[in-house]
Amino acid sequence: MTATWCLITLLTFIFGTAISQSNINVQNLYTFLFTTNNYNKLIRPSRNQSVPLSVHVIFTLYGISGVDEIEQKLTATGWLEVEWTDELLSWTPASYGGLRYIYYPQGEVWKPDISLQNGFSKLEELGSKFISVLVDSNGLVNWRPFQVFESKCDIDSTYFPFDKQTCHLDFVAWSLSSKDVHITQGRKRIELADDLHRHGEWKVLSSTALNLAETHKTKVRFTIVIQRKPLYAIMNYIMPILLLSILDVFTFKIRVGTGERIAYVITVWLAYAVFLTIISDSLPKTSESIPIVSIYIMIQIFIGTVIVIISAIESGCAHLSDDEPVYYLLRTFARKCRKRSVQSESEIPLCLDRDETCITWMEAISALDKILFWVCLTIFVLSTLISLLIAGLKNI
C-alpha cells in the first residue's frame, strides 16, 4: 500500500510539473529573454567579447543529386547541424515551470553567417525563414538548416566508367574572423542520413571532416569520395563496342571473291558510326581529361577504317588476271601458307613442282587474310586488356 501511494505521489509530481509548463510560462520567458534583457541579434552572444565563440558543425548527407563533368559541379542534398552557446539566452527552468527549451525563428537570434565557400551558385544565407533554432536553458543553440549544396569539384573522367571523384564542401563564417568565431567539425566524417537517397549512377564510398585554418578565418572541410556505378556503361557502351570490334576482325574470314565482303565490312563500320551517335550524349564531355574508353573507341574505329581500306584493295586485286604477276611479299606469304597446309596433307599437290607463277592472286589474298586476321585479333585483345587494366586497376 505504501509503495502504491509513493508511485501515485511520484506520477503526480511529474505530470504536475509538466502541466505547469503553460503558455504563460513560455510567453514570460520570451519576454524576459528578448524584451527585458533587450536581446540584440547583431551582437555576438559572448559576455567576454575578447574570446572567440566556438561553433561546432556537423554535416549530414541526404543524397547525391548529380555530378556535372562540364561545369565541374557536385550537387548534394543534406543539412548542417550547427551548435554554439548563446550566453544571452539562458534561464533558470524552475522560474518558468520547469521549461528547459524553446524554439525561435532562425532570423530572430544571432547566428554565425556560415556559408559554402566553394559554392557554385551565388552566396546566400543557409536555411529558410520558417526554420527555427532550438535553445535550451543553458544557452546551447542548435540550428539545422536544410539545403541543396552546389559545390565546385574537380571531375577527372579519365577512368570512366570506373572513376572515383573526391569533392570538398568548405564551410566558413564569411564575414567573421577567427578572433570572433572558431569553427570546428563535430564529427570526423560526414554523417549519412538513415533514409539516404541512393543515386542511380554514383555511390558514396567514404567521407572525412577536417578543420582548416586560413589567415583570418577558420573553416571546416567536408570531403566526400564517390564512385561511379559502372554496370550501365559496361552493358550499354563497352559491350556493344567489343562485339562490333569482333565482327570487324572476322571480316578476314569471308572470302574476298564472294562479293559480300565489302557490303559486310561497310555495314559494320556504319554500325560504329550510328552507335557513336547514340552514345555521344552519355559520354563525359570535357577536354580536361579524355576518358580511356573514348581512346579505346577511337582505336577500334581506326582499326575498322583500315580493315575497310584493305578489303577494298583486296577486292580490286581479286579481279586481276592470273597473268598479272603477284607482288613479292604476297607470294612469300602464299608460299609459307601453302607449305604449312601441305605439311598437314598426306599428298603433295603437283603445283609445288612449278615456279612462283603458280601462285594466283586469290591464293595470295587468302594467305594475307589469314595473317591479317591474327594481327587484328591480337591488336584487339591487347588494346582491350590494356584499357580495362588501366581503367579498372587504377581504382581498386
Coordinates of C-alpha atoms in Angstrom, one line a residue:
M1 CA 0.0 0.0 0.0
T2 CA 2.8 2.3 0.9
A3 CA 4.5 1.6 -2.5
T4 CA 1.3 2.4 -4.3
W5 CA 1.0 5.8 -2.6
C6 CA 4.6 6.6 -3.4
L7 CA 4.0 5.8 -7.1
I8 CA 0.9 8.0 -7.2
T9 CA 2.8 10.8 -5.5
L10 CA 5.7 10.5 -8.0
L11 CA 3.4 10.5 -11.0
T12 CA 1.5 13.5 -9.6
F13 CA 4.8 15.3 -9.2
I14 CA 5.9 14.5 -12.7
F15 CA 2.7 15.3 -14.5
G16 CA 2.1 18.3 -12.3
T17 CA 5.4 19.7 -13.3
A18 CA 4.6 19.1 -17.0
I19 CA 1.2 20.7 -16.7
S20 CA 2.8 23.7 -15.1
Q21 CA 4.7 24.5 -18.3
S22 CA 1.8 26.5 -19.7
N23 CA 1.8 29.0 -22.5
I24 CA 2.1 31.7 -19.9
N25 CA 5.5 30.3 -18.9
V26 CA 6.7 30.4 -22.5
Q27 CA 5.4 33.9 -23.0
N28 CA 7.0 35.2 -19.8
L29 CA 10.3 33.5 -20.9
Y30 CA 10.2 35.1 -24.3
T31 CA 9.5 38.5 -22.7
F32 CA 12.4 38.0 -20.3
L33 CA 14.9 36.9 -23.0
F34 CA 14.1 39.2 -25.9
T35 CA 12.4 42.3 -24.3
T36 CA 13.5 42.6 -20.7
N37 CA 17.1 41.7 -21.5
N38 CA 17.0 43.8 -24.6
Y39 CA 18.4 40.9 -26.8
N40 CA 20.1 42.2 -29.9
K41 CA 20.7 39.6 -32.7
L42 CA 23.5 41.8 -34.1
I43 CA 25.7 41.4 -31.0
R44 CA 27.9 38.3 -30.7
P45 CA 26.4 36.4 -27.7
S46 CA 29.5 36.3 -25.5
R47 CA 29.9 38.2 -22.3
N48 CA 33.6 38.3 -22.9
Q49 CA 33.9 39.7 -26.4
S50 CA 37.7 39.2 -26.5
V51 CA 37.2 35.4 -26.5
P52 CA 36.2 33.7 -29.8
L53 CA 33.0 31.9 -29.8
S54 CA 33.2 28.1 -30.6
V55 CA 30.9 26.8 -33.2
H56 CA 30.5 23.1 -33.9
V57 CA 29.4 22.0 -37.4
I58 CA 28.1 18.5 -38.4
F59 CA 27.1 17.8 -42.0
T60 CA 24.5 15.1 -42.7
L61 CA 24.2 13.9 -46.3
Y62 CA 20.8 13.0 -47.5
G63 CA 21.8 12.1 -51.1
I64 CA 23.8 12.9 -54.2
S65 CA 21.7 14.8 -56.7
G66 CA 24.1 14.8 -59.6
V67 CA 27.6 15.3 -61.0
D68 CA 28.3 17.6 -63.9
E69 CA 31.6 16.9 -65.7
I70 CA 31.4 20.0 -67.9
E71 CA 30.7 22.5 -65.2
Q72 CA 32.8 20.6 -62.7
K73 CA 30.0 20.6 -60.1
L74 CA 28.7 18.4 -57.4
T75 CA 25.1 18.7 -56.3
A76 CA 24.4 17.2 -52.9
T77 CA 21.4 17.4 -50.6
G78 CA 21.7 17.5 -46.8
W79 CA 21.7 19.6 -43.7
L80 CA 24.1 21.2 -41.3
E81 CA 23.8 20.8 -37.6
V82 CA 25.4 24.0 -36.1
E83 CA 25.7 24.4 -32.3
W84 CA 27.1 27.2 -30.2
T85 CA 26.5 28.6 -26.7
D86 CA 24.5 31.9 -26.6
E87 CA 25.2 33.2 -23.1
L88 CA 22.5 35.8 -23.5
L89 CA 19.8 33.1 -24.0
S90 CA 20.0 31.2 -20.7
W91 CA 17.5 31.0 -17.8
T92 CA 16.6 29.0 -14.7
P93 CA 14.0 26.4 -15.6
A94 CA 12.4 26.4 -12.2
S95 CA 11.4 30.0 -12.6
Y96 CA 9.3 29.1 -15.7
G97 CA 7.5 26.0 -14.7
G98 CA 10.5 23.7 -15.5
L99 CA 10.7 24.9 -19.1
R100 CA 14.0 23.6 -20.4
Y101 CA 14.0 24.5 -24.1
I102 CA 12.2 26.7 -26.6
Y103 CA 12.0 27.2 -30.4
Y104 CA 12.6 30.5 -32.0
P105 CA 12.8 31.6 -35.7
Q106 CA 16.4 31.5 -37.0
G107 CA 16.2 35.1 -38.3
E108 CA 15.5 36.5 -34.8
V109 CA 18.6 35.2 -33.0
W110 CA 22.3 35.7 -33.5
K111 CA 23.9 33.0 -35.6
P112 CA 27.2 32.7 -37.5
D113 CA 27.0 33.7 -41.1
I114 CA 28.2 30.2 -42.3
S115 CA 28.2 29.7 -46.0
L116 CA 29.6 27.4 -48.6
Q117 CA 32.9 28.9 -49.6
N118 CA 33.4 26.9 -52.8
G119 CA 29.8 27.1 -53.7
F120 CA 28.8 27.1 -57.4
S121 CA 25.8 29.4 -57.1
K122 CA 25.6 32.9 -55.5
L123 CA 26.3 33.5 -51.9
E124 CA 23.2 33.2 -49.8
E125 CA 22.0 32.6 -46.2
L126 CA 21.6 29.0 -45.2
G127 CA 18.2 27.7 -44.3
S128 CA 14.8 29.3 -44.7
K129 CA 12.8 31.8 -42.7
F130 CA 10.4 29.1 -41.5
I131 CA 13.2 27.1 -39.8
S132 CA 13.5 27.6 -36.1
V133 CA 16.5 27.1 -33.8
L134 CA 16.4 25.1 -30.6
V135 CA 17.6 26.9 -27.5
D136 CA 18.0 25.1 -24.1
S137 CA 18.1 26.6 -20.7
N138 CA 22.0 26.6 -20.7
G139 CA 22.0 28.8 -23.8
L140 CA 23.0 26.0 -26.1
V141 CA 21.6 26.8 -29.6
N142 CA 21.0 24.1 -32.2
W143 CA 20.5 25.2 -35.8
R144 CA 19.7 22.7 -38.6
P145 CA 19.5 24.4 -42.0
F146 CA 18.5 22.1 -44.8
Q147 CA 20.0 22.9 -48.2
V148 CA 20.8 21.7 -51.7
F149 CA 24.5 22.4 -51.9
E150 CA 26.2 23.0 -55.3
S151 CA 29.9 22.9 -54.8
K152 CA 32.8 23.1 -57.2
C153 CA 34.5 19.8 -57.7
D154 CA 37.4 18.8 -60.0
I155 CA 36.0 15.9 -62.0
D156 CA 38.5 13.6 -63.6
S157 CA 36.8 11.3 -66.1
T158 CA 40.0 9.6 -67.4
Y159 CA 39.0 6.3 -65.9
F160 CA 35.3 6.4 -66.9
P161 CA 33.2 4.3 -66.1
F162 CA 35.4 3.1 -63.2
D163 CA 36.3 6.5 -61.9
K164 CA 36.2 7.9 -58.4
Q165 CA 35.7 11.5 -57.6
T166 CA 36.8 13.4 -54.4
C167 CA 34.8 16.5 -53.7
H168 CA 35.0 19.1 -51.0
L169 CA 32.4 21.2 -49.2
D170 CA 34.1 24.1 -47.4
F171 CA 32.0 26.0 -44.8
V172 CA 33.3 29.2 -43.4
A173 CA 32.0 32.2 -41.4
W174 CA 32.1 34.6 -44.3
S175 CA 32.3 38.0 -42.5
L176 CA 33.6 36.9 -39.1
S177 CA 37.3 36.5 -38.4
S178 CA 39.0 33.8 -36.4
K179 CA 39.1 36.3 -33.4
D180 CA 35.3 36.3 -33.3
V181 CA 34.3 32.7 -34.2
H182 CA 36.2 29.5 -34.2
I183 CA 34.6 26.8 -36.4
T184 CA 35.3 23.1 -35.6
Q185 CA 33.8 19.9 -37.0
G186 CA 31.5 18.0 -34.7
R187 CA 32.4 14.6 -36.2
K188 CA 35.4 13.1 -38.0
R189 CA 33.3 12.3 -41.1
I190 CA 30.1 13.2 -42.8
E191 CA 27.0 11.7 -41.3
L192 CA 24.8 9.7 -43.6
A193 CA 21.1 10.0 -43.2
D194 CA 19.2 6.9 -42.1
D195 CA 17.0 7.2 -45.2
L196 CA 19.9 8.1 -47.5
H197 CA 18.7 8.7 -51.0
R198 CA 20.6 6.4 -53.4
H199 CA 21.7 7.8 -56.8
G200 CA 21.4 5.7 -59.9
E201 CA 24.9 6.5 -61.1
W202 CA 27.0 7.3 -58.0
K203 CA 27.6 5.7 -54.6
V204 CA 29.3 7.1 -51.5
L205 CA 32.5 5.4 -50.6
S206 CA 33.8 7.4 -47.7
S207 CA 34.0 10.8 -46.1
T208 CA 36.1 12.9 -43.8
A209 CA 35.8 16.2 -41.9
L210 CA 38.8 18.5 -41.2
N211 CA 39.5 21.8 -39.7
L212 CA 41.4 24.3 -41.8
A213 CA 43.0 27.5 -40.7
E214 CA 43.4 30.4 -43.1
T215 CA 44.9 33.8 -42.5
H216 CA 42.0 35.4 -40.8
K217 CA 39.4 32.7 -40.8
T218 CA 38.7 29.1 -39.8
K219 CA 36.7 26.7 -41.8
V220 CA 35.5 23.2 -41.9
R221 CA 36.1 21.0 -44.9
F222 CA 33.9 18.0 -45.5
T223 CA 35.3 15.6 -48.1
I224 CA 33.2 13.1 -49.8
V225 CA 34.5 10.3 -52.1
I226 CA 32.0 8.9 -54.6
Q227 CA 32.4 6.2 -57.2
R228 CA 30.5 5.7 -60.4
K229 CA 28.5 2.6 -60.8
P230 CA 29.9 1.0 -64.0
L231 CA 27.3 -1.6 -64.8
Y232 CA 25.2 0.7 -67.0
A233 CA 28.2 1.9 -69.0
I234 CA 29.5 -1.6 -69.4
M235 CA 26.3 -3.0 -70.7
N236 CA 25.4 -0.1 -73.0
Y237 CA 28.8 1.3 -74.2
I238 CA 31.6 -1.1 -73.7
M239 CA 29.9 -4.4 -74.6
P240 CA 28.5 -3.2 -78.0
I241 CA 31.9 -1.8 -78.9
L242 CA 33.5 -5.1 -78.1
L243 CA 31.0 -7.0 -80.2
L244 CA 31.4 -4.7 -83.2
S245 CA 35.2 -5.0 -82.9
I246 CA 35.0 -8.8 -83.0
L247 CA 32.8 -8.6 -86.1
D248 CA 35.3 -6.3 -87.7
V249 CA 38.1 -8.8 -87.1
F250 CA 36.1 -11.7 -88.6
T251 CA 35.9 -9.8 -91.9
F252 CA 39.1 -11.7 -93.0
K253 CA 37.2 -15.0 -92.6
I254 CA 34.9 -14.0 -95.5
R255 CA 36.4 -14.9 -98.9
V256 CA 37.1 -11.8 -100.9
G257 CA 35.7 -13.3 -104.1
T258 CA 32.2 -13.9 -102.8
G259 CA 31.2 -10.2 -103.4
E260 CA 29.7 -9.9 -99.9
R261 CA 32.8 -8.9 -98.1
I262 CA 32.7 -5.2 -98.9
A263 CA 29.0 -5.0 -98.0
Y264 CA 29.7 -6.7 -94.7
V265 CA 32.7 -4.5 -93.7
I266 CA 30.8 -1.3 -94.7
T267 CA 27.8 -2.4 -92.6
V268 CA 30.0 -2.9 -89.6
W269 CA 31.7 0.4 -90.0
L270 CA 28.3 2.2 -90.3
A271 CA 27.1 0.4 -87.2
Y272 CA 30.1 2.1 -85.4
A273 CA 29.0 5.5 -86.7
V274 CA 25.4 5.0 -85.7
F275 CA 26.3 3.7 -82.3
L276 CA 28.6 6.6 -81.6
T277 CA 25.9 9.0 -82.5
I278 CA 23.6 7.3 -80.0
I279 CA 26.0 7.3 -77.0
S280 CA 27.7 10.6 -77.7
D281 CA 25.4 12.4 -75.3
S282 CA 26.2 9.9 -72.5
L283 CA 30.0 10.0 -72.6
P284 CA 31.8 12.6 -70.5
K285 CA 32.0 15.9 -72.4
T286 CA 35.2 17.5 -71.2
S287 CA 38.6 18.3 -72.7
E288 CA 40.4 18.5 -69.4
S289 CA 40.7 14.7 -69.2
I290 CA 40.0 12.4 -72.1
P291 CA 38.3 9.1 -70.9
I292 CA 40.2 5.9 -71.7
V293 CA 37.0 4.4 -73.1
S294 CA 36.9 7.2 -75.7
I295 CA 40.5 6.5 -76.7
Y296 CA 39.6 2.8 -76.9
I297 CA 36.6 3.5 -79.2
M298 CA 38.8 5.7 -81.5
I299 CA 41.4 2.8 -81.7
Q300 CA 38.7 0.4 -82.7
I301 CA 37.2 2.8 -85.3
F302 CA 40.7 3.3 -86.7
I303 CA 41.2 -0.4 -87.0
G304 CA 37.8 -0.7 -88.6
T305 CA 38.7 2.0 -91.1
V306 CA 41.9 0.2 -92.0
I307 CA 40.0 -3.0 -92.5
V308 CA 37.6 -1.3 -94.9
I309 CA 40.6 0.1 -96.9
I310 CA 42.3 -3.3 -97.0
S311 CA 39.1 -5.1 -98.1
A312 CA 38.6 -2.6 -100.9
I313 CA 42.2 -3.1 -102.1
E314 CA 41.9 -6.9 -101.9
S315 CA 38.6 -6.8 -103.8
G316 CA 40.3 -5.0 -106.6
C317 CA 43.3 -7.4 -106.6
A318 CA 40.9 -10.4 -106.6
H319 CA 39.7 -9.5 -110.1
L320 CA 43.2 -9.3 -111.6
S321 CA 44.1 -11.9 -114.2
D322 CA 46.3 -14.7 -113.2
D323 CA 48.7 -13.5 -115.8
E324 CA 49.4 -10.4 -113.7
P325 CA 52.5 -11.0 -111.5
V326 CA 51.8 -11.3 -107.8
Y327 CA 53.7 -9.0 -105.5
Y328 CA 56.8 -10.5 -104.0
L329 CA 55.6 -10.1 -100.4
L330 CA 52.2 -11.7 -101.2
R331 CA 54.0 -14.6 -103.0
T332 CA 56.1 -15.1 -99.9
F333 CA 53.0 -15.2 -97.6
A334 CA 51.3 -17.6 -100.0
R335 CA 54.2 -20.0 -100.3
K336 CA 54.5 -20.2 -96.5
C337 CA 50.8 -20.8 -96.1
R338 CA 51.0 -23.4 -98.8
K339 CA 53.8 -25.3 -97.1
R340 CA 52.0 -25.3 -93.8
S341 CA 48.9 -26.7 -95.4
V342 CA 50.9 -29.3 -97.4
Q343 CA 52.6 -30.5 -94.2
S344 CA 49.1 -31.3 -92.8
E345 CA 48.1 -33.2 -96.0
S346 CA 49.1 -36.8 -96.9
E347 CA 49.5 -35.9 -100.6
I348 CA 51.7 -33.1 -102.1
P349 CA 50.0 -31.2 -104.9
L350 CA 51.7 -31.0 -108.3
C351 CA 51.7 -27.2 -108.0
L352 CA 54.7 -27.4 -105.7
D353 CA 56.9 -28.5 -108.6
R354 CA 56.1 -25.4 -110.6
D355 CA 57.7 -22.0 -110.2
E356 CA 56.5 -18.9 -108.3
T357 CA 54.0 -18.0 -111.0
C358 CA 51.9 -20.9 -109.8
I359 CA 50.6 -18.7 -107.0
T360 CA 47.4 -16.9 -108.1
W361 CA 46.0 -13.6 -106.7
M362 CA 43.2 -15.4 -104.9
E363 CA 45.7 -17.7 -103.2
A364 CA 47.9 -14.8 -102.2
I365 CA 44.9 -12.8 -100.8
S366 CA 43.7 -15.8 -98.9
A367 CA 47.2 -16.1 -97.3
L368 CA 47.2 -12.4 -96.5
D369 CA 43.8 -12.6 -94.9
K370 CA 45.0 -15.4 -92.5
I371 CA 47.8 -13.2 -91.3
L372 CA 45.7 -10.0 -91.0
F373 CA 43.1 -11.9 -89.0
W374 CA 45.6 -12.9 -86.4
V375 CA 47.2 -9.5 -86.4
C376 CA 43.9 -7.6 -85.9
L377 CA 42.7 -10.1 -83.3
T378 CA 46.0 -9.6 -81.4
I379 CA 45.6 -5.8 -81.5
F380 CA 42.0 -6.1 -80.4
V381 CA 42.8 -8.4 -77.4
L382 CA 45.8 -6.3 -76.3
S383 CA 44.1 -2.9 -76.6
T384 CA 41.0 -4.3 -74.7
L385 CA 43.1 -5.8 -71.9
I386 CA 45.3 -2.8 -71.5
S387 CA 42.3 -0.4 -71.4
L388 CA 40.5 -2.5 -68.9
L389 CA 43.6 -2.9 -66.7
I390 CA 44.4 0.8 -66.7
A391 CA 40.8 1.9 -66.0
G392 CA 39.9 -0.9 -63.5
L393 CA 43.1 -1.5 -61.5
K394 CA 43.6 2.3 -61.0
N395 CA 40.6 2.4 -58.7
I396 CA 40.8 -0.9 -56.9

